[in-house]
CSV table of C-alpha atoms in Angstrom, one decimal:
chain,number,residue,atom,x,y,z
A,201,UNK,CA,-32.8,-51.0,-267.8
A,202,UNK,CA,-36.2,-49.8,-266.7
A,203,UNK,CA,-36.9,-46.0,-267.2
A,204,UNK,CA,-38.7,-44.2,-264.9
A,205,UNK,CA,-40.8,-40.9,-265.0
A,206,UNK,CA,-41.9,-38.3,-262.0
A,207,UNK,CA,-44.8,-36.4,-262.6
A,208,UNK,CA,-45.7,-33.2,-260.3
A,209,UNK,CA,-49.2,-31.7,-260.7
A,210,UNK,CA,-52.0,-29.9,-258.8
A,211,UNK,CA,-55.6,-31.4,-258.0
A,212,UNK,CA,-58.0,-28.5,-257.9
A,213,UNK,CA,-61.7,-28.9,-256.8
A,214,UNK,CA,-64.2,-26.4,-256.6
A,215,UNK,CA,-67.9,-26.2,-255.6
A,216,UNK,CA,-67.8,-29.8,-256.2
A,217,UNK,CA,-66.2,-29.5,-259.8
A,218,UNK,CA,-62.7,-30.6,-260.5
A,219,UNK,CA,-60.3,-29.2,-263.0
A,220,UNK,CA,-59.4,-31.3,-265.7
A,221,UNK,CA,-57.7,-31.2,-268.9
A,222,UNK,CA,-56.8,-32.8,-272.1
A,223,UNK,CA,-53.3,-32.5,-273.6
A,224,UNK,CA,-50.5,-34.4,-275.0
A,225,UNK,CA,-50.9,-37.6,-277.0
A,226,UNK,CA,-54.1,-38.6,-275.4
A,227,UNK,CA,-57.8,-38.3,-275.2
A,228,UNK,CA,-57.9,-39.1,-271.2
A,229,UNK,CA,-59.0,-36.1,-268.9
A,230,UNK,CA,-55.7,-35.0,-266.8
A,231,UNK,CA,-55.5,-33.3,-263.7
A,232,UNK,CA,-52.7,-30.2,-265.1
A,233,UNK,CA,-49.3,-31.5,-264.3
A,234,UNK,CA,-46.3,-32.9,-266.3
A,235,UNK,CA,-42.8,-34.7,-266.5
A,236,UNK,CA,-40.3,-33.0,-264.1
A,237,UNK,CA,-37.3,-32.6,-266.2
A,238,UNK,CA,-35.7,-30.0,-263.9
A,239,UNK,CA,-34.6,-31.2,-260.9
A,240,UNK,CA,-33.2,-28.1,-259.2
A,241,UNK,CA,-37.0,-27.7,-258.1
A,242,UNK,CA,-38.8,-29.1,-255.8
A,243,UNK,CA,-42.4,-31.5,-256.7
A,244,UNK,CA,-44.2,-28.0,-255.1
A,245,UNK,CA,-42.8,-25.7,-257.3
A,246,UNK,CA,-42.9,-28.2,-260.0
A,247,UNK,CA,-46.8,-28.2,-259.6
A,248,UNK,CA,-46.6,-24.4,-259.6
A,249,UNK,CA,-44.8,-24.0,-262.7
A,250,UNK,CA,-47.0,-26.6,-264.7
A,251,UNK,CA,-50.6,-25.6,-263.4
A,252,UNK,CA,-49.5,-21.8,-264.5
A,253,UNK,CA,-48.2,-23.0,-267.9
A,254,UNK,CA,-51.3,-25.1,-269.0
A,255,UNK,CA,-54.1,-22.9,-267.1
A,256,UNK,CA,-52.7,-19.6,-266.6
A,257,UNK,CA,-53.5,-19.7,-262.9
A,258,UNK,CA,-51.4,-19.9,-259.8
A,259,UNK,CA,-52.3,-21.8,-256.8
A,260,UNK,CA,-51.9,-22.2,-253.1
A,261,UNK,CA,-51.4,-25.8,-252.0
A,262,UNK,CA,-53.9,-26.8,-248.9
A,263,UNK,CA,-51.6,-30.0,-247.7
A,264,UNK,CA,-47.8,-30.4,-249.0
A,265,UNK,CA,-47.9,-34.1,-247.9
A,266,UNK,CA,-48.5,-35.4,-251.6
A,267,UNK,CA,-50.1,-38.7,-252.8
A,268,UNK,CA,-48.0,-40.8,-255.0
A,269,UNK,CA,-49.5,-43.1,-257.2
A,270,UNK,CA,-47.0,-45.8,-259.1
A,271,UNK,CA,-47.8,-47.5,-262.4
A,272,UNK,CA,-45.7,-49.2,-265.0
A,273,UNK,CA,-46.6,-48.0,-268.7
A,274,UNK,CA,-45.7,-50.0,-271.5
A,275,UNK,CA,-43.7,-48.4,-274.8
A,276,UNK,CA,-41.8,-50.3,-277.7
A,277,UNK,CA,-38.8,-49.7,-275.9
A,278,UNK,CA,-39.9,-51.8,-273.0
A,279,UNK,CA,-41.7,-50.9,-269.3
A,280,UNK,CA,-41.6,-47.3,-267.7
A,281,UNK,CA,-42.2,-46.6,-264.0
A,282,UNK,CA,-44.3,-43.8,-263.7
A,283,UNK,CA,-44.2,-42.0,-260.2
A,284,UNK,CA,-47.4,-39.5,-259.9
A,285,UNK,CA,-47.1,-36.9,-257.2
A,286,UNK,CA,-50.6,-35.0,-256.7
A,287,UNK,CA,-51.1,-31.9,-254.2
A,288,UNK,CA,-54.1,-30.5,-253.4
A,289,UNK,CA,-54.6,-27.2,-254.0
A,290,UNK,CA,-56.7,-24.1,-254.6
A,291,UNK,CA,-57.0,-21.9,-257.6
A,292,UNK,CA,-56.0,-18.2,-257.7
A,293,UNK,CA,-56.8,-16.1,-260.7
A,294,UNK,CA,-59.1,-16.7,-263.7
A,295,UNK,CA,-58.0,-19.7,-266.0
A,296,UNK,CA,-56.4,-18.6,-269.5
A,297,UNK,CA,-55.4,-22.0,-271.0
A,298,UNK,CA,-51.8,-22.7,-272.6
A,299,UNK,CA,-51.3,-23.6,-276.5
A,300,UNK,CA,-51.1,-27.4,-275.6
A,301,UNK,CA,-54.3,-27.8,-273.8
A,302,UNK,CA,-57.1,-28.9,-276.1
A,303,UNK,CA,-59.7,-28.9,-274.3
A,304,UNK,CA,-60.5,-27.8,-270.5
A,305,UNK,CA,-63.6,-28.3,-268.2
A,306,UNK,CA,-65.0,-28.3,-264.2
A,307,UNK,CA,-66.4,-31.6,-264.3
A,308,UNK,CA,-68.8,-32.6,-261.6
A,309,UNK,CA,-67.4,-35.6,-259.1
A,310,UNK,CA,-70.6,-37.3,-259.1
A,311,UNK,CA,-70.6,-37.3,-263.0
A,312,UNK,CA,-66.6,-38.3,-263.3
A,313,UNK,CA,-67.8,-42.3,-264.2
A,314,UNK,CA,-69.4,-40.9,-267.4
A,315,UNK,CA,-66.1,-39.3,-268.4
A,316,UNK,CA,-62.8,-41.1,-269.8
A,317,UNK,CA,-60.5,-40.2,-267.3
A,318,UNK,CA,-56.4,-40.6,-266.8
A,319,UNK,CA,-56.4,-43.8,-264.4
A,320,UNK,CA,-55.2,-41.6,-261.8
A,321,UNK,CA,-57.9,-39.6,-261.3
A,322,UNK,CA,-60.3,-41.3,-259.3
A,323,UNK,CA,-57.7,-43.6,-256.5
A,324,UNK,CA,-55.9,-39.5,-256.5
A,325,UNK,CA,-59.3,-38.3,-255.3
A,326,UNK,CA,-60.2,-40.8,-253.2
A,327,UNK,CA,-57.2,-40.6,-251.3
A,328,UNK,CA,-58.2,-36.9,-250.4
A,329,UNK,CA,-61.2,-37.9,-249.8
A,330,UNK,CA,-63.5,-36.0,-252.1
A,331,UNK,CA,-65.3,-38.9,-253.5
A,332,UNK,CA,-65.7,-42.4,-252.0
């Protein structure tokens, strides 16, 4: 029987930088965000919780019509759907990064090809239409 995972995080852009992070098991660049486990929440509060656990900041979403992004990932147990659910948002307070997060940086949109990036980065910015 097929698995499947929601994930609720923030996308944050400033001055033309977005906010991107490395954690967990891999070496991509992640928009903050993670697994929801708890579903008494809902995916806003969800995004809350996670951007203010990695980054130490809170946020204000700007649209609370999500994009969700579906892929299948493959594991020795077999296929997993993985639902992604981005909001945009804004960043209040001055970023103090969590124990998990290895690294953290404002990359540059026009510089994102250079980097190695989740796979959901780019189609989740396209969609709000901060890079073409």
């Amino acid at each position: 029987m097929p698995k499947i995972i929601i994930a609720s995080g923030p996308v944050i852009v400033e001055d033309g930088k977005v906010l991107l992070n490395q954690h967990g098991d891999t070496q991509f660049w992640k928009f903050c965000g993670g697994k929801v486990e708890d579903f008494e929440h809902d995916l806003i509060d969800h995004a809350r919780r996670e951007v203010k656990e990695e980054m130490g900041v809170e946020i204000e979403i700007l649209n609370e019509t999500p994009f969700f992004l579906h892929t299948k990932k493959e594991t020795p147990e077999g296929k997993i759907d993985v639902i992604l659910v981005h909001f945009l948002a804004k960043r209040i307070g001055e970023i103090s990064p969590g124990e998990d997060i290895r690294q953290w940086r404002w990359i540059p949109l026009e510089e994102l090809e250079n980097e190695n990036l989740a796979p959901n980065i780019i189609p989740t910015l396209r969609h709000f239409e901060l890079i073409k």
